[in-house]
Coordinates of C-alpha atoms in Angstrom, one line a residue:
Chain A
X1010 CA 24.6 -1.3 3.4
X1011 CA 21.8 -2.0 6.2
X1012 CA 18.3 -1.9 6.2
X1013 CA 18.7 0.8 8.4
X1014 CA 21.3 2.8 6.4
X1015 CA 19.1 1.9 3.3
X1016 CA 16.6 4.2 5.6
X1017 CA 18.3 6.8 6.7
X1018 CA 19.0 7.5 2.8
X1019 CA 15.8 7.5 1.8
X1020 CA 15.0 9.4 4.4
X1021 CA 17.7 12.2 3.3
X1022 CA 16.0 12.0 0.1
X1023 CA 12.0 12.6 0.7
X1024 CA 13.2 15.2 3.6
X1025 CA 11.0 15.9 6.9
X1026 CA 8.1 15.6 7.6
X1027 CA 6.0 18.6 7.5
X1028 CA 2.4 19.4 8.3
X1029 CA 0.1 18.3 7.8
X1030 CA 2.4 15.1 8.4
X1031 CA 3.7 14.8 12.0
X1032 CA 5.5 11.5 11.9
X1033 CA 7.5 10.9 8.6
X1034 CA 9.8 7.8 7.3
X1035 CA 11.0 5.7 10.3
X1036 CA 9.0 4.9 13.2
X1037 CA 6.8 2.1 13.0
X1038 CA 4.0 4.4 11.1
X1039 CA 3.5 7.7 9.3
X1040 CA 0.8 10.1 11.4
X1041 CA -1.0 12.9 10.0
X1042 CA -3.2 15.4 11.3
X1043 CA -6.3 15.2 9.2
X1044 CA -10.0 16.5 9.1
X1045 CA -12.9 15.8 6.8
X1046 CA -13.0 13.4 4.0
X1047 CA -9.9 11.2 3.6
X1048 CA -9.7 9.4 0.4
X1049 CA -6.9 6.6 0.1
X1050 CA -6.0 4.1 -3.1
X1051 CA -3.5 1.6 -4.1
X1052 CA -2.0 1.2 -6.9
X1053 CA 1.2 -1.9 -8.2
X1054 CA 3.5 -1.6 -11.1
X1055 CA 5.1 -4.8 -11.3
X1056 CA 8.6 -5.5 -14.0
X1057 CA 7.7 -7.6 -16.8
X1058 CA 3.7 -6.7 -16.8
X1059 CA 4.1 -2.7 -16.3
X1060 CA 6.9 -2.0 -17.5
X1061 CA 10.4 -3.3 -18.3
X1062 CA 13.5 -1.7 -16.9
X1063 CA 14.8 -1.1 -20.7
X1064 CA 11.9 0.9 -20.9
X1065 CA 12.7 3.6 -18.5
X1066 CA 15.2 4.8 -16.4
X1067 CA 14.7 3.9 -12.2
X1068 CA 13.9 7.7 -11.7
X1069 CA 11.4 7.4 -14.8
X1070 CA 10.2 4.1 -13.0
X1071 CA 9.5 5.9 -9.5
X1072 CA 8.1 9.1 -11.4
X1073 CA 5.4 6.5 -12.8
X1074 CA 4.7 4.4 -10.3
X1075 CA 3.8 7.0 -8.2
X1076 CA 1.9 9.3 -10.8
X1077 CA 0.3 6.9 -11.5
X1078 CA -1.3 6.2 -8.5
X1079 CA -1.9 9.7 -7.7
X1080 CA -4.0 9.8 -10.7
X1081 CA -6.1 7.6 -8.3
X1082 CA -6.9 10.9 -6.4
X1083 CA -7.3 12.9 -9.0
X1084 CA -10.4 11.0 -10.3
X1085 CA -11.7 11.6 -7.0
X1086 CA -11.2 15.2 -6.9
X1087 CA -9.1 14.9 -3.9
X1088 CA -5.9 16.7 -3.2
X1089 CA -2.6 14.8 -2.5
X1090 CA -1.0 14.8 0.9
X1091 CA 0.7 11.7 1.5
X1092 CA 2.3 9.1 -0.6
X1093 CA 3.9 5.2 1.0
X1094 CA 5.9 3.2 -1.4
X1095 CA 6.4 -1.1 -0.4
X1096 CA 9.4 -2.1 -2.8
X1097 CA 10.5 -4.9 -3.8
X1098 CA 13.7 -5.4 -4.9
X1099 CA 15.7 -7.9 -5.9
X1100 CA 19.0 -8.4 -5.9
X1101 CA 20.2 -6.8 -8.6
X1102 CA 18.7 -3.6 -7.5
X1103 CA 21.6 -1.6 -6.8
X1104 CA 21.7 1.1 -4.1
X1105 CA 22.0 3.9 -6.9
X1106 CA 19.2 2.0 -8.7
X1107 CA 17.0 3.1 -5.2
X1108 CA 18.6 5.9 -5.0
X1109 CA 17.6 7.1 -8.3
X1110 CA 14.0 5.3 -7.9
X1111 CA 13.3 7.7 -4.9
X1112 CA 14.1 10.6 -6.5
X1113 CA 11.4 10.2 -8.8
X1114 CA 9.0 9.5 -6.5
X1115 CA 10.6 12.0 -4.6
X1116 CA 9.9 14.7 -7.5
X1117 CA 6.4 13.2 -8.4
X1118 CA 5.2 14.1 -4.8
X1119 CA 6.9 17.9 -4.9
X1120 CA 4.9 17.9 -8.3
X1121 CA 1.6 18.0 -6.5
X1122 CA 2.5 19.1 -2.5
X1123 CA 2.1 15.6 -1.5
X1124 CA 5.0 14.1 1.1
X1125 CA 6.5 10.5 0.8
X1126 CA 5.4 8.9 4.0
X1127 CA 6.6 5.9 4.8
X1128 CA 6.8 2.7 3.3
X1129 CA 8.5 -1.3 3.2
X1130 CA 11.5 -2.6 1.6
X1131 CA 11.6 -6.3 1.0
X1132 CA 14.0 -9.0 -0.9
X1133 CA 12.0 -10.6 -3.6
X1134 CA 12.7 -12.0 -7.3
X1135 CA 10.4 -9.3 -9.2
X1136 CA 10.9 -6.0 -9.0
X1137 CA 7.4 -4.1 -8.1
X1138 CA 6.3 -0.7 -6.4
X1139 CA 3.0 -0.5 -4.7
X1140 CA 2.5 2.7 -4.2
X1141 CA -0.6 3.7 -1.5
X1142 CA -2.0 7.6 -1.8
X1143 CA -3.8 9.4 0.9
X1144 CA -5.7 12.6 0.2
X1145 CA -8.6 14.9 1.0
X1146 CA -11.6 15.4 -0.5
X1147 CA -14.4 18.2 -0.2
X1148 CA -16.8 16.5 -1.7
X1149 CA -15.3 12.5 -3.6
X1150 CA -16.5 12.4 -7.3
X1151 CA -17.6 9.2 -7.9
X1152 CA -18.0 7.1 -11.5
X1153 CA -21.6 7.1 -10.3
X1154 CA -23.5 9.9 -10.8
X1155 CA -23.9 11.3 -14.4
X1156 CA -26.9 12.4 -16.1
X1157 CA -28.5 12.5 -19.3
X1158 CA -27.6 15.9 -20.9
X1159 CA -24.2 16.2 -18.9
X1160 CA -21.0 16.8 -21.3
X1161 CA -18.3 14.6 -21.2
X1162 CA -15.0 16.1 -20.3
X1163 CA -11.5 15.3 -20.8
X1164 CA -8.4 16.8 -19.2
X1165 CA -4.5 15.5 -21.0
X1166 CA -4.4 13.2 -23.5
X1167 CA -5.6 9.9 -25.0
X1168 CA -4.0 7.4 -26.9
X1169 CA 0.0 9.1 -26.3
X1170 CA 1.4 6.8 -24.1
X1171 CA 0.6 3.8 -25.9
X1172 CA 2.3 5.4 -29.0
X1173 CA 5.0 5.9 -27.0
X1174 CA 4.9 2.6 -25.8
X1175 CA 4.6 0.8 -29.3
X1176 CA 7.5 3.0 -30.2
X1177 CA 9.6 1.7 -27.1
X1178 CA 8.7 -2.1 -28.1
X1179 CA 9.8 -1.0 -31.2
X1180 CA 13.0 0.4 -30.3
X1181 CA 11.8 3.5 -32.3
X1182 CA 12.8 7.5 -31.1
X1183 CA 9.4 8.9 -30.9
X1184 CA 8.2 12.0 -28.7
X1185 CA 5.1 10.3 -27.6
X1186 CA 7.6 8.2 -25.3
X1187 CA 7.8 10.9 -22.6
X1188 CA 3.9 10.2 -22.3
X1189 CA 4.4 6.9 -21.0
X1190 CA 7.4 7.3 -19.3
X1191 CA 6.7 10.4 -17.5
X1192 CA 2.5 10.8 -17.0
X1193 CA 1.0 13.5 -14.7
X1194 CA -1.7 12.8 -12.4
X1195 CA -4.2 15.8 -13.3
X1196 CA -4.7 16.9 -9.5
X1197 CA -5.4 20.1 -9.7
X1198 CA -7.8 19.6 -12.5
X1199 CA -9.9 17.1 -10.6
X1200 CA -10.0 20.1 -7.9
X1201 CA -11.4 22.5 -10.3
X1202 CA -13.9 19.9 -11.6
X1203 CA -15.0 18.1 -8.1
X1204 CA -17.4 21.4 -7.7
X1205 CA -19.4 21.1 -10.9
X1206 CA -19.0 17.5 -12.1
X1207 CA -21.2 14.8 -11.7
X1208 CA -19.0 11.6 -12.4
X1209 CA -15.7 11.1 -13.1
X1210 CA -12.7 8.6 -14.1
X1211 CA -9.0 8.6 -14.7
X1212 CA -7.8 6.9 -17.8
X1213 CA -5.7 3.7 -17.5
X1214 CA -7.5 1.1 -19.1
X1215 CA -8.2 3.3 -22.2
X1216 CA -10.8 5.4 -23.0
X1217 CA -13.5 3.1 -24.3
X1218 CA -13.1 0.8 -21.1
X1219 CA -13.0 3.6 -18.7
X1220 CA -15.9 4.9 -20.6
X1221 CA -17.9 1.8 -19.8
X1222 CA -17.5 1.9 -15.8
X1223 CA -18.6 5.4 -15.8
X1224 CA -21.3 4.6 -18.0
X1225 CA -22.1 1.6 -16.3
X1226 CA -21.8 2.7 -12.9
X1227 CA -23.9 6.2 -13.8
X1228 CA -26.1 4.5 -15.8
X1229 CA -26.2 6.4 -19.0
X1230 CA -25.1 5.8 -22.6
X1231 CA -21.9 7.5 -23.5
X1232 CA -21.2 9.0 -26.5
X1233 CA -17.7 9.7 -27.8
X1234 CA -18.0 12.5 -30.4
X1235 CA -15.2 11.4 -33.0
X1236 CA -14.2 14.7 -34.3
X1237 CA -13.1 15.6 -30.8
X1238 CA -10.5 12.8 -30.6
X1239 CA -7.1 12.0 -32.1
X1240 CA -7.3 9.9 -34.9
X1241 CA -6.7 5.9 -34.7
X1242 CA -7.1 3.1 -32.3
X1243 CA -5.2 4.0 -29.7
X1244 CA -7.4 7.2 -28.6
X1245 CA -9.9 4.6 -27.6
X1246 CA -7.9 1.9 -26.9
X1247 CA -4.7 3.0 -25.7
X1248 CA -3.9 2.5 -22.0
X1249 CA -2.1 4.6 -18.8
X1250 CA -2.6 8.2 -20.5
X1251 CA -3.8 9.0 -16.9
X1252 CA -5.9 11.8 -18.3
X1253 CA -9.2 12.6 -16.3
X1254 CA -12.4 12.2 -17.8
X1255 CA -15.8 13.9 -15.8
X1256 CA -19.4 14.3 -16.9
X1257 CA -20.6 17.8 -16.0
X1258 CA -23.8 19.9 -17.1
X1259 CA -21.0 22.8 -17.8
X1260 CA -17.5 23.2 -19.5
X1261 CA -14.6 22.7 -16.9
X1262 CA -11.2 25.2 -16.9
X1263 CA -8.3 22.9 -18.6
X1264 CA -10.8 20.3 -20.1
X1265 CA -12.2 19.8 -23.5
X1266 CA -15.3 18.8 -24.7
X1267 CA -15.3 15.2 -26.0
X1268 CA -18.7 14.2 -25.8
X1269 CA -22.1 13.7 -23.8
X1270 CA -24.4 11.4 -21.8
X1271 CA -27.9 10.1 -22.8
X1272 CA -30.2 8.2 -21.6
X1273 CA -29.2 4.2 -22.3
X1274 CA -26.2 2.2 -21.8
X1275 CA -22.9 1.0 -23.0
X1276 CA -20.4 3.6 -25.2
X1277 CA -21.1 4.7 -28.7
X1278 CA -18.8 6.8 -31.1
X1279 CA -20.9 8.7 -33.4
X1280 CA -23.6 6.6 -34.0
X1281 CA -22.1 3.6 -33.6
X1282 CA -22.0 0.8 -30.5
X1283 CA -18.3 0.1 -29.3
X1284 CA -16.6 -2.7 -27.6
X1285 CA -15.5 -1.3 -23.8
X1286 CA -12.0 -3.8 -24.5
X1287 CA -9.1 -2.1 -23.2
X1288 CA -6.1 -3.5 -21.1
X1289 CA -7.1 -6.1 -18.5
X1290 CA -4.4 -7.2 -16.3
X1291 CA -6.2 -10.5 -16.5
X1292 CA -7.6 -11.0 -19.9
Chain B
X608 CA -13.5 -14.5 -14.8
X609 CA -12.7 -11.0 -15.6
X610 CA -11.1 -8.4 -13.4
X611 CA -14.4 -6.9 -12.7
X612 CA -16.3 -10.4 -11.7
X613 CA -13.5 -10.7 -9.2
X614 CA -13.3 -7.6 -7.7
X615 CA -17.5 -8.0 -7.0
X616 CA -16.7 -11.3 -5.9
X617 CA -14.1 -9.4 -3.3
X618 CA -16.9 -7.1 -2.2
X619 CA -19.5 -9.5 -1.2
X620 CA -16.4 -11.4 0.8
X621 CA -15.6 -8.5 2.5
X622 CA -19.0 -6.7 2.7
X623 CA -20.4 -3.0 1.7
X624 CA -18.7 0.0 3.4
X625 CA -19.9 1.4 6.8
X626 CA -19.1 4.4 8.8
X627 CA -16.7 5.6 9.2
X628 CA -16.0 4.1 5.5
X629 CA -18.0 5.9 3.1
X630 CA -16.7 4.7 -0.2
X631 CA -15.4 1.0 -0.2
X632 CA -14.1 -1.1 -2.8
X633 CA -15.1 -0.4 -6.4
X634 CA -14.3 3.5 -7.2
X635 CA -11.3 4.4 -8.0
X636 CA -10.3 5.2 -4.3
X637 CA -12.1 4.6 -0.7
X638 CA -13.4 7.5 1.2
X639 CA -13.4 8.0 5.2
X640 CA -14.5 10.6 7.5
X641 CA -11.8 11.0 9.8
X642 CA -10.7 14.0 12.3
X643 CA -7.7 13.7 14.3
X644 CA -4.5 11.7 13.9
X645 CA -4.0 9.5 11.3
X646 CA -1.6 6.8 11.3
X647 CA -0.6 4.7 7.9
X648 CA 1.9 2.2 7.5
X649 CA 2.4 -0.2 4.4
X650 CA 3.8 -4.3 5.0
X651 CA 4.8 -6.2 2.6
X652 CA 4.4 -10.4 2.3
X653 CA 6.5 -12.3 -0.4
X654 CA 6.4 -16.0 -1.6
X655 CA 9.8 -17.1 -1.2
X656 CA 11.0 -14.5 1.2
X657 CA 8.6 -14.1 3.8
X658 CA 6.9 -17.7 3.7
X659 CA 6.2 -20.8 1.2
X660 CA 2.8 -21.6 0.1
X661 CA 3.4 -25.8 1.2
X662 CA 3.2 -23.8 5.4
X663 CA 0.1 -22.6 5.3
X664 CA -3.1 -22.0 3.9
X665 CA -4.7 -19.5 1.5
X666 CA -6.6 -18.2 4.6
X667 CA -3.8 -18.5 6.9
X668 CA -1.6 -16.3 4.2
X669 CA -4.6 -13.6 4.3
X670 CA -5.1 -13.3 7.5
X671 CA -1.3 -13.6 8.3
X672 CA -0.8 -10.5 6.1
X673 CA -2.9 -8.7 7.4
X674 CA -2.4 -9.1 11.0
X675 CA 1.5 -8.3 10.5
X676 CA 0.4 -4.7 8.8
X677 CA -2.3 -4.2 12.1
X678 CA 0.4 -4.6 14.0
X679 CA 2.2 -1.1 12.6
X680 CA -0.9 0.1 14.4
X681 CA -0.8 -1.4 17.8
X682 CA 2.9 -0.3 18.2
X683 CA 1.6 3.3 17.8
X684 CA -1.5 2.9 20.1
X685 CA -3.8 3.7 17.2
X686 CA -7.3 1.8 16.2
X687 CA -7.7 -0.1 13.2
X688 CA -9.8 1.9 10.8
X689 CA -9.5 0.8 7.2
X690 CA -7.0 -2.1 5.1
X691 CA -5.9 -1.8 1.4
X692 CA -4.7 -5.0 -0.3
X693 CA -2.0 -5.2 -3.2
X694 CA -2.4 -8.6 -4.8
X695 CA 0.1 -9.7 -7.2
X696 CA -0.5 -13.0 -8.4
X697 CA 0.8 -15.4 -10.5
X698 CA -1.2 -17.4 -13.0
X699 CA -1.2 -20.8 -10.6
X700 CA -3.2 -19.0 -7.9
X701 CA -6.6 -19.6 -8.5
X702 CA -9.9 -17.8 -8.2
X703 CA -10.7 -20.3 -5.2
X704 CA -7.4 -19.4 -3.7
X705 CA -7.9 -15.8 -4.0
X706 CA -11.6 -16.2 -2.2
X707 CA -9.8 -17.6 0.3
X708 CA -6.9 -15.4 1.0
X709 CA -9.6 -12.6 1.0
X710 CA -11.7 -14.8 3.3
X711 CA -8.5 -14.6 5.7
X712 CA -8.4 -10.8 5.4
X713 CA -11.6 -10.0 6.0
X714 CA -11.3 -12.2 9.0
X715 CA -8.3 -10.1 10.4
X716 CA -10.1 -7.2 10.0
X717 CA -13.1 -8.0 11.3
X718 CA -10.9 -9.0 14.4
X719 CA -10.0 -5.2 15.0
X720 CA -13.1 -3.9 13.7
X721 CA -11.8 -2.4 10.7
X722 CA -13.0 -2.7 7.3
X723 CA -11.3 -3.8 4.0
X724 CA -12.0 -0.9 1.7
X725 CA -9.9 -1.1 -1.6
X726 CA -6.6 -2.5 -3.3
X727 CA -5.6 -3.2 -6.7
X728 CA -5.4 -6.8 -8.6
X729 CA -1.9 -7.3 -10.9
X730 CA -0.6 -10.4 -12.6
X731 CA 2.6 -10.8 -11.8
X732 CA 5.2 -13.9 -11.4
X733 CA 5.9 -13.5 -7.5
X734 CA 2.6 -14.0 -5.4
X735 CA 2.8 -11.2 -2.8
X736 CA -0.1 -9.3 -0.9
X737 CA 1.3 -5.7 0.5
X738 CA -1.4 -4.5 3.0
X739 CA -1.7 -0.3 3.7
X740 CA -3.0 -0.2 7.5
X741 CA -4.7 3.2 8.4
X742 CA -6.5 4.1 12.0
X743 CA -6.4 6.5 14.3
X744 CA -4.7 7.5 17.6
X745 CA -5.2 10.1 20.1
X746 CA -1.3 10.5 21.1
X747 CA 0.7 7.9 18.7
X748 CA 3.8 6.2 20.6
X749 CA 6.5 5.9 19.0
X750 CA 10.4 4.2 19.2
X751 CA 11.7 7.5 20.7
X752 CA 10.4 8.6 24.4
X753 CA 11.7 6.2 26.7
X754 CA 12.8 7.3 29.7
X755 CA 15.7 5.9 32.5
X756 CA 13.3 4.3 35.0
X757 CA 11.5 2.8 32.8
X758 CA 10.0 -0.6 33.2
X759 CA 10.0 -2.6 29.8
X760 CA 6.9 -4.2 29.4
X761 CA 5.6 -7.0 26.4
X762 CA 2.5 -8.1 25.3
X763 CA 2.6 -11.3 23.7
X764 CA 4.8 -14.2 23.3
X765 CA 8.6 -13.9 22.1
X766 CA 10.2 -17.0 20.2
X767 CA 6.8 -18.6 19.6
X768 CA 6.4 -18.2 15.6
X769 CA 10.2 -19.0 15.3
X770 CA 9.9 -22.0 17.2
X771 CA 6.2 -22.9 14.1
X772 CA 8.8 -22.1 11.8
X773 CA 11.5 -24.4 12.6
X774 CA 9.2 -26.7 12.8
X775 CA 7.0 -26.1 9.7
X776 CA 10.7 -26.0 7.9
X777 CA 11.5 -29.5 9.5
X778 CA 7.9 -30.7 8.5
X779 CA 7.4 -31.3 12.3
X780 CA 4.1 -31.0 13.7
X781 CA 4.2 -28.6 16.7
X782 CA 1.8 -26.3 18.5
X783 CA 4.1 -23.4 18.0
X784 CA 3.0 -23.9 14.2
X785 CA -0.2 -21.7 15.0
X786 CA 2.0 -18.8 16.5
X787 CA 3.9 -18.2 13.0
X788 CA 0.7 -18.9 11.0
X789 CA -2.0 -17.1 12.8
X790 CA -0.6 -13.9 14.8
X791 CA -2.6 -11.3 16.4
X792 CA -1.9 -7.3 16.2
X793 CA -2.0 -5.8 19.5
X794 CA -4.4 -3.2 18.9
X795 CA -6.0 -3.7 22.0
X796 CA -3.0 -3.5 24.1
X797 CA -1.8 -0.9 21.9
X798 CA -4.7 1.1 22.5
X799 CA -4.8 0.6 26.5
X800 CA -0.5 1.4 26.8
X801 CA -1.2 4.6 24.6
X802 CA -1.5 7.3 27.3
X803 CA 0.5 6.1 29.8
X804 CA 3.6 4.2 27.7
X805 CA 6.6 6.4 26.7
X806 CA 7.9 4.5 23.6
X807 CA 6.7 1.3 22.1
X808 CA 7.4 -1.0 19.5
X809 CA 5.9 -4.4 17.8
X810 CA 8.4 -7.1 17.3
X811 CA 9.2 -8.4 13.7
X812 CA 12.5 -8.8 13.6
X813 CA 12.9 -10.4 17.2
X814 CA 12.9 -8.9 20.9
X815 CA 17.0 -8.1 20.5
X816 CA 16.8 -6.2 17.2
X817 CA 13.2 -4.5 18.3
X818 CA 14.6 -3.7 21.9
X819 CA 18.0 -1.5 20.1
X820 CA 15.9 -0.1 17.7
X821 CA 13.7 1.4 20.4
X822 CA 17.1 1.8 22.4
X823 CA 18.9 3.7 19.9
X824 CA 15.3 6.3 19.0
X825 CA 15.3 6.9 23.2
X826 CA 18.9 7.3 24.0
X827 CA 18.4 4.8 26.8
X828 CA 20.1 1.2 27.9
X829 CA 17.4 -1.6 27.4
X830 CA 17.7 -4.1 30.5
X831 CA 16.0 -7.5 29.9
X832 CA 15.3 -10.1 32.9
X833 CA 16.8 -13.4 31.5
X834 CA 14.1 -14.8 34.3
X835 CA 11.7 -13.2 32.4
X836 CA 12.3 -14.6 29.8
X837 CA 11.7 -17.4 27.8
X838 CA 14.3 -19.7 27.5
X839 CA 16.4 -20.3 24.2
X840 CA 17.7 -18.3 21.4
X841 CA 14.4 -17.7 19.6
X842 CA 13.4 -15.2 22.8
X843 CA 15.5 -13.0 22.0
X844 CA 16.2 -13.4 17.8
X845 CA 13.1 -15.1 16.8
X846 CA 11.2 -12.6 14.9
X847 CA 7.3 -12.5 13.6
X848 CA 5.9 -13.0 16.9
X849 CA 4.1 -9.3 16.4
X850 CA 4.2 -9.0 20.2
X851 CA 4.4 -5.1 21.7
X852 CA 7.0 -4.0 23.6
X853 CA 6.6 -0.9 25.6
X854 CA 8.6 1.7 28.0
X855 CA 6.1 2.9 30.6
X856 CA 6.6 3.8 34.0
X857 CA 3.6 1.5 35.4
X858 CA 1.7 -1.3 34.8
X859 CA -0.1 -1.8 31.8
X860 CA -3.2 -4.2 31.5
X861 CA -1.9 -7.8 29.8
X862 CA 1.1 -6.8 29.4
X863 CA 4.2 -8.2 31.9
X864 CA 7.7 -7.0 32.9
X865 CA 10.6 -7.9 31.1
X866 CA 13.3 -5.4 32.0
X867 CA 13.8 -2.0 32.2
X868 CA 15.3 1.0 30.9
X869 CA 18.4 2.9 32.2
X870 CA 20.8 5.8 31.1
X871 CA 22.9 4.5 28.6
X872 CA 22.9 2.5 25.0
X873 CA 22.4 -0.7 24.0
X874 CA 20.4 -3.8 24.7
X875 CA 21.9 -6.0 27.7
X876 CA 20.5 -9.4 29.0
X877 CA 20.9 -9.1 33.0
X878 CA 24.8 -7.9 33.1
X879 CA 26.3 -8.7 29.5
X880 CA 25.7 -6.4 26.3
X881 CA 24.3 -8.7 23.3
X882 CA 23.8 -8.1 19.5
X883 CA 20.9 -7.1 18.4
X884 CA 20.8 -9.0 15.1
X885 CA 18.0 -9.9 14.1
X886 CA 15.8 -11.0 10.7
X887 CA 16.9 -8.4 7.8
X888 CA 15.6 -8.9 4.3
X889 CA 18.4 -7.0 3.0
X890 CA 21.1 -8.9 5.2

């Protein structure tokens, strides 16, 4: 089929545009009536260093990409109101394979009120979704700005998706696959916690590396109270849990306790110094 | 270097955040104040597909990019406000070569006075750079609105890049060769057809495919002056030139009269219909 066909499907399969959105998928842009704080992120999932397609269904795939990008917002505190997707697709990318890609996007953006946009398709020889999120924000929480005294907070888990990811290398059944396959950005948490926190992060890189920037960036010495956390490496090492993490001088509805800031620097579990490593798309 | 050495090498190329930025590149998102319309659009640049890395420079690529994304913007009479970059890159691009495709960015933005204010870094086999354009327009044009009456009116040149193409494909040295690698967004003609134009649209895929697609959204005949037109194929299928048509009923400032619209379908060249094929990734 056409480019233009291509569109008109994915089109049928986001739906209208509604407001706040006045111009949806096909004119040269999206437009959007906004007012206040805009915040807007980026975010690439790319076959072969994200993910491979035996991994995960194309509706997983879109589900992911675009969760995971929301969770973006999320660490910001902002709601979701727009979502555009740039694909591309090789060959061997059917039509159903779209098809079935958009629909998870499609159901990631009904997850948290957000409305696909717009977005690119192009040929290319590695499959990859950039996935670009606009929101608003009240007031933007920052990884900047927690104190000595404030608790550190945690909202969803740590360490699940890489066990479901180690167990999908692995070719093992596992239900810690869903984690990886199908995160949530925590939206409506970072809502309820943009009022009272201080700082905040969402979780890709792991918790011990996404520790560090808020440390760093605030600051302060974290420390990461073991008893709170699951047992083994991949609590602090495990990647793309997308769970929110926020330092705030009072407990948080839907977030436990996991530890607390001090004067200092770096991030300490019990009372011990660890290494901020974590996944680095570079390393 | 690590991820975080180059994305602080990224902020001092493209500078600390002013208003109306007021979170740039570092957090997990950018922040903006904004009221009104928003427009967004996403544009995606592939090695292989959309050019070779032996036709231009680093900075050319960068800049290149980015001005094909703006120009999303000038065909819906909006300012340039604020870019995000996706980088994928493969191992062979180095940290010079990424300065300088930055460089070229920060160059295109600084052009339209907007401001680079995040993206995301991934490894990845393919080098592409998918920009996210966002700025603002008081009453956004779009395909649809064209009236019978009509005059058809372009801004820029039509066959130029085509013509630097050939050539940088037949290893020719031509003047045409700066037309493909450096083009300019129209934001400024954009901005000045805005409340008087009744459709508009930039041209990518050449003035032929462009013209029906803005055609078909009006419900109108496109007319086009051979006379006023270049001559040669490439005027009317050449695509990349990122020049802005327009349906207005008057002059516009810098831009000049190519045809007109009448009751009708289709895209006609003086008295005989023509195809409007054109450049299609997925053709």
């Amino acid at each position: 089929v056409s480019e233009l066909e291509r569109i008109a499907r994915l089109r049928r399969i986001f739906g209208g545009a509604r407001p706040p959105l006045t111009l949806g998928i096909g004119d040269d842009a999206a437009a959007l009536t906004v007012s206040g704080t805009l915040v807007a992120s980026v975010d690439a999932m790319v076959e072969g260093v994200h993910f491979e397609r035996a991994w995960l269904s194309f509706g997983d795939l879109g589900w992911r990409a675009t969760q995971a990008a929301l969770s973006d917002l999320a660490a910001m505190g902002a709601s979701a109101t727009a979502v555009l997707s740039a694909l591309v697709l090789p060959a061997n990318v059917s039509d159903a394979d779209l098809a079935a890609l958009a629909q998870g996007q499609a159901e990631a953006c009904a997850s948290v009120g957000a409305q696909m946009a717009g977005g690119n398709l192009a040929r290319g020889g590695e499959l990859s979704i950039t996935t670009t999120v606009l929101g608003m924000a009240a007031s933007p929480m920052r990884r900047a700005g927690a104190k000595p005294g404030d608790g550190l907070w945690l909202a969803g888990d740590v360490g699940r998706a890489a066990a479901g990811l180690a167990a999908l290398r692995a070719g093992r059944d596992d239900g810690a696959i869903a984690a990886w396959r199908r995160p949530r950005a925590r939206i409506e948490e970072g809502l309820r916690a943009a009022s009272v926190a201080h700082a905040a992060i969402d979780l890709s890189d792991g918790l011990a590396r996404d520790a560090s920037h808020l440390a760093e960036a605030s600051g302060v010495k974290v420390m990461l109270d073991r008893a709170a956390l699951p047992d083994g490496e991949d609590a602090l090492y495990g990647g793309e849990d997308y769970a929110l993490l926020v330092a705030a001088p009072a407990p948080i509805e839907g977030f436990r306790r996991i530890g607390r800031c001090q004067a200092g620097q770096g991030v300490w579990l019990d009372d011990e110094p660890i290494e901020p490593r974590g996944w680095d798309h570079f390393g």
